[in-house]
Short mmCIF file of C-alpha atoms in Angstrom, two decimals:
data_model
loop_
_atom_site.label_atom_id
_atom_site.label_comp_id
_atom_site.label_asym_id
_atom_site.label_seq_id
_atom_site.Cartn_x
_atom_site.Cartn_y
_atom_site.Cartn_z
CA UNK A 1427 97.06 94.56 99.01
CA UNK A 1428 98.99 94.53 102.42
CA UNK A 1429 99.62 97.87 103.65
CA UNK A 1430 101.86 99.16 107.04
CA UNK A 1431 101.34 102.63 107.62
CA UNK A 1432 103.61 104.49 110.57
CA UNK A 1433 103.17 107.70 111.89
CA UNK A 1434 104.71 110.29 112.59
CA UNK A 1435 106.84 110.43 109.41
CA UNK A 1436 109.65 112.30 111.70
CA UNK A 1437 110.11 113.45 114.90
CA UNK A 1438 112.52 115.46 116.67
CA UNK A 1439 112.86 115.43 120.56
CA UNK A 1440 115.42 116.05 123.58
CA UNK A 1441 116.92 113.56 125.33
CA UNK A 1442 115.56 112.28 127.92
CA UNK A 1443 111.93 112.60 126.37
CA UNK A 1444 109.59 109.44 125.71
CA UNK A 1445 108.10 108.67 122.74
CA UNK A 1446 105.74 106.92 121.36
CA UNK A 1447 105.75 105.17 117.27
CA UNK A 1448 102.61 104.34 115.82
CA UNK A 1449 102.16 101.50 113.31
CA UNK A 1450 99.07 100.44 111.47
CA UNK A 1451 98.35 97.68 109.28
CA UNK A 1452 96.20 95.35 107.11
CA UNK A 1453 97.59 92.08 105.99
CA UNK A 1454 96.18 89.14 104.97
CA UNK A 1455 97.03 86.08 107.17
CA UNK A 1456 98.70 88.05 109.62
CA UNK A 1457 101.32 86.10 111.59
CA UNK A 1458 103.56 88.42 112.97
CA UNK A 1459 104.71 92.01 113.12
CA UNK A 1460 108.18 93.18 113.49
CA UNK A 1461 110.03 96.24 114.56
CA UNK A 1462 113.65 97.26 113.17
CA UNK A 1463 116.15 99.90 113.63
CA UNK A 1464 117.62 101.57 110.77
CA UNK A 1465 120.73 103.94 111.30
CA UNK A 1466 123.12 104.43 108.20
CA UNK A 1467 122.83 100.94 107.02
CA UNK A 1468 121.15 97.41 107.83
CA UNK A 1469 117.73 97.46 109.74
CA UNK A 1470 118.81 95.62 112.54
CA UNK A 1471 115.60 94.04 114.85
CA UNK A 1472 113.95 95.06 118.00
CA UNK A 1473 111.06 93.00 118.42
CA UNK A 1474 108.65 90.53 116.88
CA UNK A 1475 105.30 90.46 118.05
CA UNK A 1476 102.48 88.11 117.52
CA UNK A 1477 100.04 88.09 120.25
CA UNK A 1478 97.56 90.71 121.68
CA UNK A 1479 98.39 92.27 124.89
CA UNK A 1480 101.85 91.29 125.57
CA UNK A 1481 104.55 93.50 125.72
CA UNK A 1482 108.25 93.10 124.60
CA UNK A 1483 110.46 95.17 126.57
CA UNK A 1484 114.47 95.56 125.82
CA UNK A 1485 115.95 98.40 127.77
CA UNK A 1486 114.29 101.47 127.17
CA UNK A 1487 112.50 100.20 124.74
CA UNK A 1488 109.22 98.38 124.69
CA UNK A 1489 106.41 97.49 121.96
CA UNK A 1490 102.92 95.97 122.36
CA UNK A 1491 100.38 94.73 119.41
CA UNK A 1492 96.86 95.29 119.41
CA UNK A 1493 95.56 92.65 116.91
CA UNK A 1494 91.90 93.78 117.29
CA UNK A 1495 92.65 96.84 116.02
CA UNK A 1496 95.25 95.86 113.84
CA UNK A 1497 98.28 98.31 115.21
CA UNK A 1498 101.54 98.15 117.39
CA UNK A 1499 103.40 100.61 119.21
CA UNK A 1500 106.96 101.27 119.91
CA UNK A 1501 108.02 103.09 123.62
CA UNK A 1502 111.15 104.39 124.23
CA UNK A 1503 111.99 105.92 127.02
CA UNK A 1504 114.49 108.49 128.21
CA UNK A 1505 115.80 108.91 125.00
CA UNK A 1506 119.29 109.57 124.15
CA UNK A 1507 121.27 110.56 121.04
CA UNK A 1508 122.04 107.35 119.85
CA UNK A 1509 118.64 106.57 119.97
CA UNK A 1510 118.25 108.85 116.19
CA UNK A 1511 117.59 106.31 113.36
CA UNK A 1512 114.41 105.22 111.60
CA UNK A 1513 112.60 102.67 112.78
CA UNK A 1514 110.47 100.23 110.78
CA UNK A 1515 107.35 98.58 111.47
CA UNK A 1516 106.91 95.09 109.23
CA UNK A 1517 104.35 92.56 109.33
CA UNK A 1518 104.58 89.22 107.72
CA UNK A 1519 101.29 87.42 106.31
CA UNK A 1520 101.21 85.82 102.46
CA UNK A 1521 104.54 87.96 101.69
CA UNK A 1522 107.55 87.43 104.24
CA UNK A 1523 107.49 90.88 105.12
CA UNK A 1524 105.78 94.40 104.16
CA UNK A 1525 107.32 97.23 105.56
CA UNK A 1526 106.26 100.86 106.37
CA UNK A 1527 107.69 103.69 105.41
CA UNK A 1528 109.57 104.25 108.78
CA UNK A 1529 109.57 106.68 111.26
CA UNK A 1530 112.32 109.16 111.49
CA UNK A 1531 113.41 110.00 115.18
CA UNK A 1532 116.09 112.64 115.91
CA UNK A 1533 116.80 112.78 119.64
CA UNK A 1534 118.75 116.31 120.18
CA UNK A 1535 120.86 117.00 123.30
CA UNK B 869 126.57 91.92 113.16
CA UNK B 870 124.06 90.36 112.04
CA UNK B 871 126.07 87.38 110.50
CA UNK B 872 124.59 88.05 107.49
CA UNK B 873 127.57 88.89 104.78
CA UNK B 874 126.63 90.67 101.26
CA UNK B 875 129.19 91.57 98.53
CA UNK B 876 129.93 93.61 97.04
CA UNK B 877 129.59 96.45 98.98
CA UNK B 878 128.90 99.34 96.61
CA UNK B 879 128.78 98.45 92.93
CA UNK B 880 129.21 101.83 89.95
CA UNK B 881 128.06 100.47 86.57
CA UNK B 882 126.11 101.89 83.36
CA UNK B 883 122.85 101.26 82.06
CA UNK B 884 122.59 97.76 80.09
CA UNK B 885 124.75 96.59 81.86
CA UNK B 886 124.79 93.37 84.46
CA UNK B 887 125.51 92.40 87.79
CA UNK B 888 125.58 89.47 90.56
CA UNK B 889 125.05 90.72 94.20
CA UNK B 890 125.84 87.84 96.91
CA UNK B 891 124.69 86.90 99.96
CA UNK B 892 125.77 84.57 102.80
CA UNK B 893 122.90 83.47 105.07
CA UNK B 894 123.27 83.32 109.32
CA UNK B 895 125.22 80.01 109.95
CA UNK B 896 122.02 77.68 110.40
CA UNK B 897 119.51 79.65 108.31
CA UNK B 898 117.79 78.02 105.74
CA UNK B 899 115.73 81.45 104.23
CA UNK B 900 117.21 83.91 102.21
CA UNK B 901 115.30 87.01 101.24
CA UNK B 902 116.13 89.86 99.21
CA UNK B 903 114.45 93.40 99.00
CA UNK B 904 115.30 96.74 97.37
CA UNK B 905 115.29 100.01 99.04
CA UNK B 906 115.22 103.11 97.70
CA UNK B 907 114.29 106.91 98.88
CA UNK B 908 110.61 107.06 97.15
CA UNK B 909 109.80 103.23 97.44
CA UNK B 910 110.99 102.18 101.03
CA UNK B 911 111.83 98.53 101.77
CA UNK B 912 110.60 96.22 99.03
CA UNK B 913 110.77 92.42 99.55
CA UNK B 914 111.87 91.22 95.96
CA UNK B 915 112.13 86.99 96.20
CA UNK B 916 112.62 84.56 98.94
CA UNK B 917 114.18 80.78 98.63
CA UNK B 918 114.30 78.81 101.14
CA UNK B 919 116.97 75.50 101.54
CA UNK B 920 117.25 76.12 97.84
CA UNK B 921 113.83 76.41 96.52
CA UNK B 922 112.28 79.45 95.64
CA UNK B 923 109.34 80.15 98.18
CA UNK B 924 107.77 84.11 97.81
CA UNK B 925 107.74 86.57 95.38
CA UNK B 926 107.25 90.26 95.60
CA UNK B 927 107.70 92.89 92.82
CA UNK B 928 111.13 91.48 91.14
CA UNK B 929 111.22 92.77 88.24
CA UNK B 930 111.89 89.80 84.97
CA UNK B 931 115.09 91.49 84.37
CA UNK B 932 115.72 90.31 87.91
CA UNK B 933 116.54 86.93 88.85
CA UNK B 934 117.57 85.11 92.07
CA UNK B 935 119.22 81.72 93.02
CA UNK B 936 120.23 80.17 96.67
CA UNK B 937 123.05 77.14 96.15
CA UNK B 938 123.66 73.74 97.80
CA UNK B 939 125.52 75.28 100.43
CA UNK B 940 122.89 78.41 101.05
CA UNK B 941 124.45 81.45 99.50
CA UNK B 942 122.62 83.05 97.65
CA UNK B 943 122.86 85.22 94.82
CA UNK B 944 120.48 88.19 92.96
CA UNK B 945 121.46 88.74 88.91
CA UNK B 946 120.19 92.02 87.62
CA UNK B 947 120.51 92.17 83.96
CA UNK B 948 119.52 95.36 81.36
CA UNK B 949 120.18 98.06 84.12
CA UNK B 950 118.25 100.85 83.90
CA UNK B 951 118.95 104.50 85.86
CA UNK B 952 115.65 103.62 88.17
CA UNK B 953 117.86 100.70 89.27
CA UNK B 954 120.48 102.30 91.55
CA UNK B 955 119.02 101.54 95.05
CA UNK B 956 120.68 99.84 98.44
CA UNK B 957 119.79 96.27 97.99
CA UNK B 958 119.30 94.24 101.33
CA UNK B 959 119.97 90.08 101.68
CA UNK B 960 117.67 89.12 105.28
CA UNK B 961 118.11 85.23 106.44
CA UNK B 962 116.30 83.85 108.90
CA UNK B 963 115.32 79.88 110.13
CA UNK B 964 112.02 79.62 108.72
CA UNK B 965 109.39 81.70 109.82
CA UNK B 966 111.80 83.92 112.31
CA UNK B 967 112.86 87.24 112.90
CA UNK B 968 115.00 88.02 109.43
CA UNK B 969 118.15 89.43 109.72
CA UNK B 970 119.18 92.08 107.47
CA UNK B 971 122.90 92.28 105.87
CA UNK B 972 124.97 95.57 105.03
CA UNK B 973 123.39 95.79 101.72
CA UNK B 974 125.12 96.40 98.36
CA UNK B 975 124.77 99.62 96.87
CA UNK B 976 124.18 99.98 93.22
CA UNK B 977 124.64 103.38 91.25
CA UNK B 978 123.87 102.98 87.58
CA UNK B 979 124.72 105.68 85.37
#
C-alpha cells in the first residue's frame, strides 16, 4: 500500500527562523511528488518534483527529492507569520495522489 | 484562486439522507478528482474521471458515487448519510498528469 509519512507532526518557530519539512514515502510507480499549502481551506501547490537532485525554489521557499532514498524536503527560509499553515507532502504513482498527514508550522513573532 | 469552483459551500443535513456536491474544473482541464478530508483520516483521494470517463479509484465508499458531464463539471452523490460522513470534501482538476488544483471544498455536517 502507498504510504507518505512527514515529520515533524508540528512545529512552532520565530520568525525569521529556517526550517526544514521532512517527507518520506513508498509508492508504487512513482512519478511525481508534490508539495501543498494548507491554511483554513484549499491546499493550494508549491512544488512538484520528479527528478533527483534538482531543486525548486519559489521565494523563500525551496524543495528537493531524493529518489534513491525515496524522500523530499521542504526549506523555508526567514520565516514569517503568514508562513503558519500545514503543508502536505503527496506523491502520485498507481493512485493520482496519496497524501501525508501534513506538517503543522506555526511561525510566532 | 485556483479556478477551481465547488458548491455548495457548507451543506447541514441528517443521517439517511442525500446529497450532490459540484465541481467546476480549471478552464482547459480535462481531470477531475475528488477526495475527503477529515481530522483522523487526512486527505483521501475518493474517484478520478477524466474527459468524462472514470479513470482511478480510491476508498469511495458504494454509497458514494461520482459523474463528470459533456461539458466537464463534475459532480459527487452521497446517498444513506451516516454521522462518520461529515468531512470537508475537496474537487482537484488538473490537465492530465499535472499539478492538481484543489477547490474551496464543501463542507458536510450530518447530524
Amino acid at each position: 500500500e502507498d504510504k507518505v509519512v512527514q515529520s515533524p507532526l508540528s512545529l512552532v518557530v520565530h520568525e525569521g527562523d529556517t526550517v526544514t519539512l521532512n517527507c518520506s514515502y513508498e509508492v508504487t510507480n512513482f512519478r511525481s511528488l508534490l508539495w501543498y499549502k494548507q491554511e483554513k481551506k484549499a491546499p493550494t501547490f508549491l512544488f512538484m518534483l520528479t527528478s533527483s537532485g534538482i531543486e525548486k525554489k519559489s521565494g523563500r521557499l525551496s524543495s528537493i527529492l531524493d529518489k534513491k532514498e525515496l524522500f523530499s524536503i521542504l526549506n523555508i527560509t526567514a520565516t514569517q507569520t503568514g508562513d503558519s499553515a500545514i503543508y502536505l507532502c503527496a506523491v502520485e504513482g498507481n493512485t493520482p495522489l496519496v497524501f501525508g498527514k501534513g506538517t503543522r508550522l506555526s511561525v510566532i513573532a | 484562486d485556483s479556478g477551481v469552483t465547488q458548491t455548495p459551500k457548507h451543506l447541514i443535513t441528517a443521517t439517511g439522507q442525500r446529497v450532490t456536491l459540484r465541481c467546476s474544473p480549471r478552464s482547459g482541464d480535462l481531470s477531475v478528482y475528488w477526495y475527503q478530508q477529515s481530522l483522523d483520516q487526512g486527505l483521501q483521494f475518493l474517484i478520478q474521471y477524466y474527459n468524462g470517463e472514470e479513470r482511478a479509484k480510491g476508498n469511495i465508499l458504494e454509497r458514494f458515487s461520482a459523474q463528470q458531464f459533456p461539458d466537464l463539471h463534475s459532480e459527487l452523490n452521497l446517498s444513506s448519510l451516516e454521522l462518520g460522513d461529515s468531512a470537508l470534501y475537496f474537487c482537484a482538476s488538473s490537465v492530465d498528469r499535472d499539478p492538481q488544483y484543489f477547490g474551496p471544498g464543501t463542507r458536510l455536517l450530518v447530524l
